[in-house]
Coordinates of C-alpha atoms in Angstrom, one line a residue:
M1 CA 72.8 81.4 99.1
T2 CA 72.1 80.1 102.6
L3 CA 69.9 82.1 104.9
S4 CA 71.3 84.3 107.6
F5 CA 70.7 83.0 111.1
V6 CA 69.0 86.1 112.4
K7 CA 67.3 89.2 111.2
P8 CA 68.9 92.6 111.9
E9 CA 66.1 93.7 114.2
D10 CA 66.5 90.6 116.2
L11 CA 70.2 91.4 116.6
E12 CA 69.4 94.8 118.0
S13 CA 66.9 93.4 120.5
T14 CA 69.3 90.7 121.6
L15 CA 72.0 93.3 122.1
E16 CA 69.5 95.4 124.2
V17 CA 69.0 92.3 126.4
S18 CA 72.7 91.8 126.8
P19 CA 74.2 95.3 126.8
N20 CA 77.4 94.1 128.4
L21 CA 78.4 91.9 125.5
R22 CA 82.1 92.4 124.8
L23 CA 84.5 91.0 122.3
R24 CA 86.4 89.3 125.1
D25 CA 83.2 87.3 126.0
I26 CA 83.3 85.9 122.5
L27 CA 87.0 85.2 122.6
Q28 CA 86.7 83.2 125.8
T29 CA 84.4 80.7 124.1
L30 CA 87.0 79.8 121.4
P31 CA 89.2 76.7 121.8
K32 CA 92.7 77.7 122.9
E33 CA 94.2 75.8 120.0
V34 CA 92.8 78.2 117.4
F35 CA 95.3 80.8 118.6
L36 CA 98.4 78.5 118.4
K37 CA 100.8 79.1 115.5
N38 CA 102.1 76.0 113.8
R39 CA 105.4 76.6 112.0
R40 CA 105.1 73.5 109.8
K41 CA 101.6 74.4 108.6
A42 CA 102.6 78.0 108.0
W43 CA 105.7 77.4 105.9
T44 CA 104.1 74.5 104.1
S45 CA 101.4 76.9 102.9
V46 CA 104.1 79.2 101.6
I47 CA 106.0 76.4 99.7
I48 CA 102.8 75.0 98.2
N49 CA 101.6 78.5 97.2
V50 CA 105.0 79.3 95.5
L51 CA 104.8 76.0 93.6
L52 CA 101.2 76.7 92.5
V53 CA 102.1 80.2 91.3
G54 CA 105.0 78.6 89.4
L55 CA 102.6 76.1 87.9
G56 CA 100.3 78.9 87.0
Y57 CA 103.0 80.8 85.1
A58 CA 104.1 77.5 83.4
S59 CA 100.5 77.2 82.2
I60 CA 100.6 80.7 80.8
V61 CA 103.8 79.9 78.9
F62 CA 102.5 76.7 77.4
S63 CA 98.8 77.3 77.0
P64 CA 97.4 78.0 73.5
G65 CA 95.6 81.2 73.1
F66 CA 92.1 79.9 73.8
L67 CA 93.3 78.5 77.2
L68 CA 95.0 81.6 78.4
P69 CA 92.0 83.0 80.3
F70 CA 91.9 79.8 82.4
A71 CA 95.7 80.1 83.0
W72 CA 95.2 83.7 84.0
I73 CA 92.4 82.9 86.4
F74 CA 94.4 80.1 88.1
T75 CA 97.6 82.2 88.4
G76 CA 95.8 85.3 89.6
T77 CA 93.9 83.3 92.2
A78 CA 97.2 81.7 93.4
L79 CA 98.7 85.2 93.6
T80 CA 95.8 86.2 95.8
G81 CA 97.2 83.4 98.1
F82 CA 100.5 85.4 98.2
F83 CA 98.5 88.4 99.4
V84 CA 96.7 86.3 102.1
I85 CA 100.0 85.1 103.5
G86 CA 101.2 88.7 103.6
H87 CA 97.9 89.5 105.3
D88 CA 98.7 87.0 108.1
C89 CA 102.1 88.5 108.3
G90 CA 100.5 92.0 108.7
H91 CA 98.5 90.7 111.6
R92 CA 101.5 89.0 113.1
S93 CA 99.6 85.7 112.9
F94 CA 102.1 84.0 110.6
A95 CA 105.3 83.9 112.8
N96 CA 106.2 84.8 116.3
R97 CA 109.1 87.0 115.3
R98 CA 108.1 90.4 113.9
W99 CA 111.1 90.6 111.5
V100 CA 110.0 87.3 109.9
N101 CA 106.5 88.6 109.4
D102 CA 107.8 91.9 108.0
L103 CA 110.3 90.2 105.7
L104 CA 107.9 87.6 104.3
G105 CA 105.1 90.1 104.1
H106 CA 107.2 92.3 101.8
V107 CA 108.3 89.4 99.7
M108 CA 104.7 88.0 99.2
M109 CA 103.3 91.4 98.3
L110 CA 106.2 92.5 96.0
P111 CA 104.9 90.8 92.8
L112 CA 101.5 92.6 93.4
I113 CA 103.2 96.0 93.8
Y114 CA 101.5 96.3 97.2
P115 CA 103.4 98.3 99.9
F116 CA 103.3 96.0 102.9
H117 CA 103.5 98.5 105.8
S118 CA 100.9 101.0 104.4
W119 CA 98.5 98.1 103.8
R120 CA 99.2 96.7 107.2
I121 CA 98.5 99.9 109.1
L122 CA 95.4 100.9 107.1
H123 CA 94.0 97.3 107.3
N124 CA 94.5 97.1 111.1
Y125 CA 92.6 100.4 111.3
H126 CA 89.7 98.8 109.5
H127 CA 89.7 96.0 112.0
T128 CA 89.7 98.4 114.9
H129 CA 86.7 100.3 113.4
T130 CA 84.8 97.7 111.5
N131 CA 81.5 99.0 110.1
K132 CA 81.8 102.3 112.0
L133 CA 80.2 105.0 110.0
D134 CA 82.6 107.8 108.8
V135 CA 85.6 105.9 110.3
D136 CA 86.0 102.5 108.7
N137 CA 88.1 102.7 105.5
A138 CA 86.9 99.6 103.7
W139 CA 83.9 99.8 101.4
Q140 CA 82.0 102.2 103.5
P141 CA 78.8 103.5 101.8
F142 CA 78.6 107.2 101.0
K143 CA 76.0 109.3 102.8
P144 CA 73.4 110.5 100.3
E145 CA 74.3 114.2 101.0
Y146 CA 78.0 113.6 100.4
Y147 CA 77.2 111.6 97.2
D148 CA 75.0 114.5 95.9
S149 CA 77.9 117.0 96.5
L150 CA 80.3 115.1 94.2
D151 CA 81.0 116.2 90.6
T152 CA 79.7 114.0 87.8
L153 CA 83.0 112.1 87.3
K154 CA 83.3 111.1 91.0
K155 CA 79.6 110.1 91.1
S156 CA 80.2 107.9 88.0
G157 CA 83.2 106.3 89.6
Y158 CA 81.4 105.6 92.8
R159 CA 78.4 104.2 91.0
A160 CA 80.7 101.9 89.0
I161 CA 82.5 100.3 91.9
R162 CA 79.3 100.0 93.8
G163 CA 77.6 98.4 90.8
R164 CA 78.7 96.0 88.1
F165 CA 82.3 97.2 88.1
W166 CA 82.8 96.3 91.8
W167 CA 85.8 94.1 90.8
V168 CA 88.0 97.2 90.1
G169 CA 87.2 98.7 93.5
S170 CA 90.4 97.3 95.2
I171 CA 92.5 98.8 92.4
A172 CA 91.2 102.3 93.3
H173 CA 91.8 101.5 97.0
W174 CA 95.3 100.3 96.3
A175 CA 96.2 103.3 94.1
V176 CA 94.6 106.1 96.2
L177 CA 95.5 105.0 99.8
H178 CA 98.7 103.1 99.9
F179 CA 101.4 105.2 98.2
D180 CA 101.2 108.4 100.2
W181 CA 103.5 108.1 103.2
N182 CA 102.7 111.7 104.3
Q183 CA 99.4 110.6 105.7
F184 CA 101.3 108.7 108.4
E185 CA 103.4 110.0 111.2
G186 CA 106.6 109.1 113.1
K187 CA 107.8 105.5 112.8
Q188 CA 104.9 104.5 110.7
R189 CA 105.8 107.1 108.1
E190 CA 109.3 105.7 107.8
Q191 CA 108.0 102.2 107.5
V192 CA 105.5 103.1 104.8
R193 CA 108.1 105.1 102.9
F194 CA 110.4 102.0 102.9
S195 CA 107.6 99.7 101.6
V196 CA 106.5 102.2 98.9
L197 CA 110.1 102.8 97.7
L198 CA 110.7 99.0 97.7
V199 CA 107.8 98.2 95.5
L200 CA 108.4 101.1 93.2
G201 CA 112.1 100.0 92.9
F202 CA 111.0 96.4 92.2
G203 CA 108.6 97.6 89.5
A204 CA 111.2 99.9 88.0
I205 CA 113.5 96.8 87.5
A206 CA 111.0 94.0 86.9
F207 CA 108.6 95.7 84.4
P208 CA 111.3 97.0 82.0
T209 CA 113.0 93.7 82.1
L210 CA 109.8 91.8 81.4
I211 CA 109.0 94.1 78.5
A212 CA 112.5 94.0 77.1
T213 CA 112.5 90.2 77.1
T214 CA 108.8 89.4 76.2
G215 CA 107.5 92.6 74.7
I216 CA 104.4 94.6 75.7
W217 CA 102.2 91.5 75.2
G218 CA 104.5 89.6 77.6
F219 CA 103.8 92.3 80.2
V220 CA 100.1 92.0 79.7
K221 CA 100.2 88.2 79.5
F222 CA 102.5 87.5 82.5
W223 CA 101.7 90.3 84.9
L224 CA 98.7 92.5 84.0
M225 CA 96.1 89.8 83.5
P226 CA 96.9 87.7 86.6
W227 CA 97.1 91.0 88.5
L228 CA 93.6 91.9 87.4
V229 CA 92.3 88.5 88.5
Y230 CA 93.9 89.0 91.8
H231 CA 92.1 92.4 92.2
F232 CA 88.9 90.8 91.2
W233 CA 89.2 88.5 94.2
M234 CA 90.4 91.2 96.5
S235 CA 87.4 93.4 95.5
T236 CA 85.0 90.5 95.8
F237 CA 86.3 89.2 99.1
T238 CA 86.4 92.6 100.8
L239 CA 83.0 93.8 99.5
V240 CA 81.2 90.6 100.5
H241 CA 82.9 90.4 103.9
H242 CA 80.9 93.3 105.3
T243 CA 78.2 94.2 102.8
Y244 CA 74.6 93.0 102.6
S245 CA 71.3 94.8 102.4
D246 CA 70.7 94.3 106.1
I247 CA 74.2 94.8 107.5
P248 CA 74.4 98.2 109.1
F249 CA 77.2 100.7 109.4
K250 CA 76.7 102.4 112.7
P251 CA 77.6 105.9 113.9
E252 CA 80.2 105.9 116.6
A253 CA 77.7 106.6 119.4
E254 CA 75.7 103.5 118.5
W255 CA 78.6 101.2 117.5
N256 CA 79.3 98.1 119.4
E257 CA 82.6 96.3 118.8
A258 CA 81.4 92.8 119.5
M259 CA 78.3 93.1 117.3
A260 CA 80.3 94.8 114.5
Q261 CA 83.0 92.0 114.4
L262 CA 80.6 89.1 114.9
A263 CA 77.4 90.1 113.2
G264 CA 78.8 92.6 110.8
S265 CA 81.2 90.1 109.2
V266 CA 80.2 87.6 106.7
H267 CA 81.2 84.0 106.0
C268 CA 80.9 83.2 102.3
D269 CA 81.4 79.8 100.7
Y270 CA 83.4 80.0 97.4
P271 CA 84.4 77.1 95.1
R272 CA 86.7 74.9 97.2
W273 CA 89.7 75.5 94.8
V274 CA 89.4 79.2 95.4
E275 CA 89.3 78.7 99.2
F276 CA 92.3 76.5 99.0
L277 CA 94.4 78.8 96.8
C278 CA 93.4 81.8 99.0
H279 CA 94.0 80.1 102.4
D280 CA 90.4 80.3 103.6
I281 CA 90.3 84.1 103.7
N282 CA 86.6 83.6 103.1
V283 CA 86.2 82.2 106.6
H284 CA 86.1 85.8 107.8
I285 CA 84.1 86.0 111.0
P286 CA 86.7 84.4 113.3
H287 CA 89.4 86.6 111.7
H288 CA 87.4 89.7 112.7
V289 CA 86.8 88.3 116.2
C290 CA 90.5 87.9 116.6
T291 CA 93.2 88.7 114.0
A292 CA 95.7 86.6 115.9
I293 CA 94.1 83.4 114.6
P294 CA 96.3 81.9 111.8
A295 CA 94.6 81.1 108.5
Y296 CA 94.9 77.3 109.0
N297 CA 92.8 77.6 112.3
L298 CA 90.0 79.7 110.9
R299 CA 87.6 76.8 110.1
L300 CA 88.0 75.3 113.6
A301 CA 87.3 78.8 115.1
H302 CA 84.3 79.2 112.8
R303 CA 82.7 75.9 113.9
S304 CA 83.1 77.1 117.5
L305 CA 81.5 80.4 116.8
K306 CA 78.5 78.7 115.1
E307 CA 78.1 76.4 118.2
N308 CA 78.3 79.2 120.7
W309 CA 77.0 82.3 118.8
G310 CA 75.1 80.8 115.9
E311 CA 72.3 83.3 116.2
Y312 CA 74.6 86.0 115.1
V313 CA 76.5 84.2 112.4
R314 CA 75.9 85.1 108.8
E315 CA 76.6 82.6 106.0
Y316 CA 76.2 83.0 102.3
R317 CA 77.3 81.2 99.2
F318 CA 79.1 83.0 96.4
S319 CA 77.0 83.3 93.3
W320 CA 76.0 85.8 90.7
S321 CA 72.7 86.3 92.4
L322 CA 74.5 87.3 95.6
M323 CA 76.7 89.8 93.8
K324 CA 73.7 91.1 91.8
Q325 CA 71.8 91.7 95.0
I326 CA 74.7 93.5 96.7
T327 CA 75.5 95.6 93.6
D328 CA 71.8 96.4 93.0
E329 CA 70.9 97.4 96.5
C330 CA 74.0 98.3 98.6
H331 CA 74.8 101.8 97.4
L332 CA 74.2 104.7 99.8
Y333 CA 73.9 104.8 103.6
D334 CA 70.4 104.8 105.1
P335 CA 70.1 105.0 108.9
E336 CA 66.9 102.9 109.0
K337 CA 67.2 100.4 106.1
C338 CA 71.0 100.2 106.2
Y339 CA 71.3 100.9 102.4
E340 CA 69.5 102.9 99.8
S341 CA 69.9 102.0 96.1
F342 CA 71.0 104.6 93.5
Q343 CA 67.6 104.0 91.8
N344 CA 65.6 104.9 94.9
H345 CA 67.8 107.8 95.7
H346 CA 67.4 109.3 92.2
A347 CA 63.7 108.6 92.2
K348 CA 63.3 110.6 95.4
E349 CA 65.3 113.5 93.9
T350 CA 63.0 113.4 90.8
D351 CA 59.9 113.5 93.0
S352 CA 61.2 116.4 95.0

């Protein structure tokens, strides 16, 4: 793990010196070419991704049993690339035409049974309110008093996804948030209903067909296991993107957009094959500074941010020690220390 460039208290003092810092000030320092869409690069990434997913499924078909886990890992990671292409479509950074983004976004997310429009709307809400306490909808820590009010089952579930079972967190997020179109209004409700019914219809045809032709084991082998690998990466990426023991969630009155997007987002280096298959989704800081930057321009934008705003940039390397630190410490909201661990919280309860 590489060191962060600045301590959180230094970030606060810097912000006090520059109270007028705005997101547009950061955007103006980026090269104009990072915002340009390149049709050839965009569609080449789709073609390569489809071929790699096909290669993954071929490896599942022909692999002996002891090699199947490797085939699942490769295929599930390549399917994560499908999601990332859909992710760019949701931000309208893939194509200039909205209908192209919507069509491709639905196609890429169909095999994952992910409703495109509900994810798009909720995810854009996360970008608007990144690390804003009680508002952000992505991996926000529970307040201690709210956690204490939960029943035993819900407490256990929260402890699991904030601990060693973090990798199932995005499955809960997917299931709980993305299939209820009644939480939306107007045109958005109609869009979400369409996406939900589309993926349910796809699943109602694809899953029985898969089971009828390959059996229950075929369903597990060809869909469930790669899908679980995909959710491992989804959970890991989204947790690491905004979580560390000194990254604060701020109440709305104290929240600053520029600081949240720049210093509250994390760049994490993964094995290069993962970054390739997942279209550099790990290069996350420029994506939060501006969602209009296409995936193939994120590295150029990141270099520019390091040159101009390096004191704010956080970089880590993916490792078990990183995940252990996050899952050991980053549990409950603490206004002074950013996070309080379950262990410390329960120790205080015992002492009282």
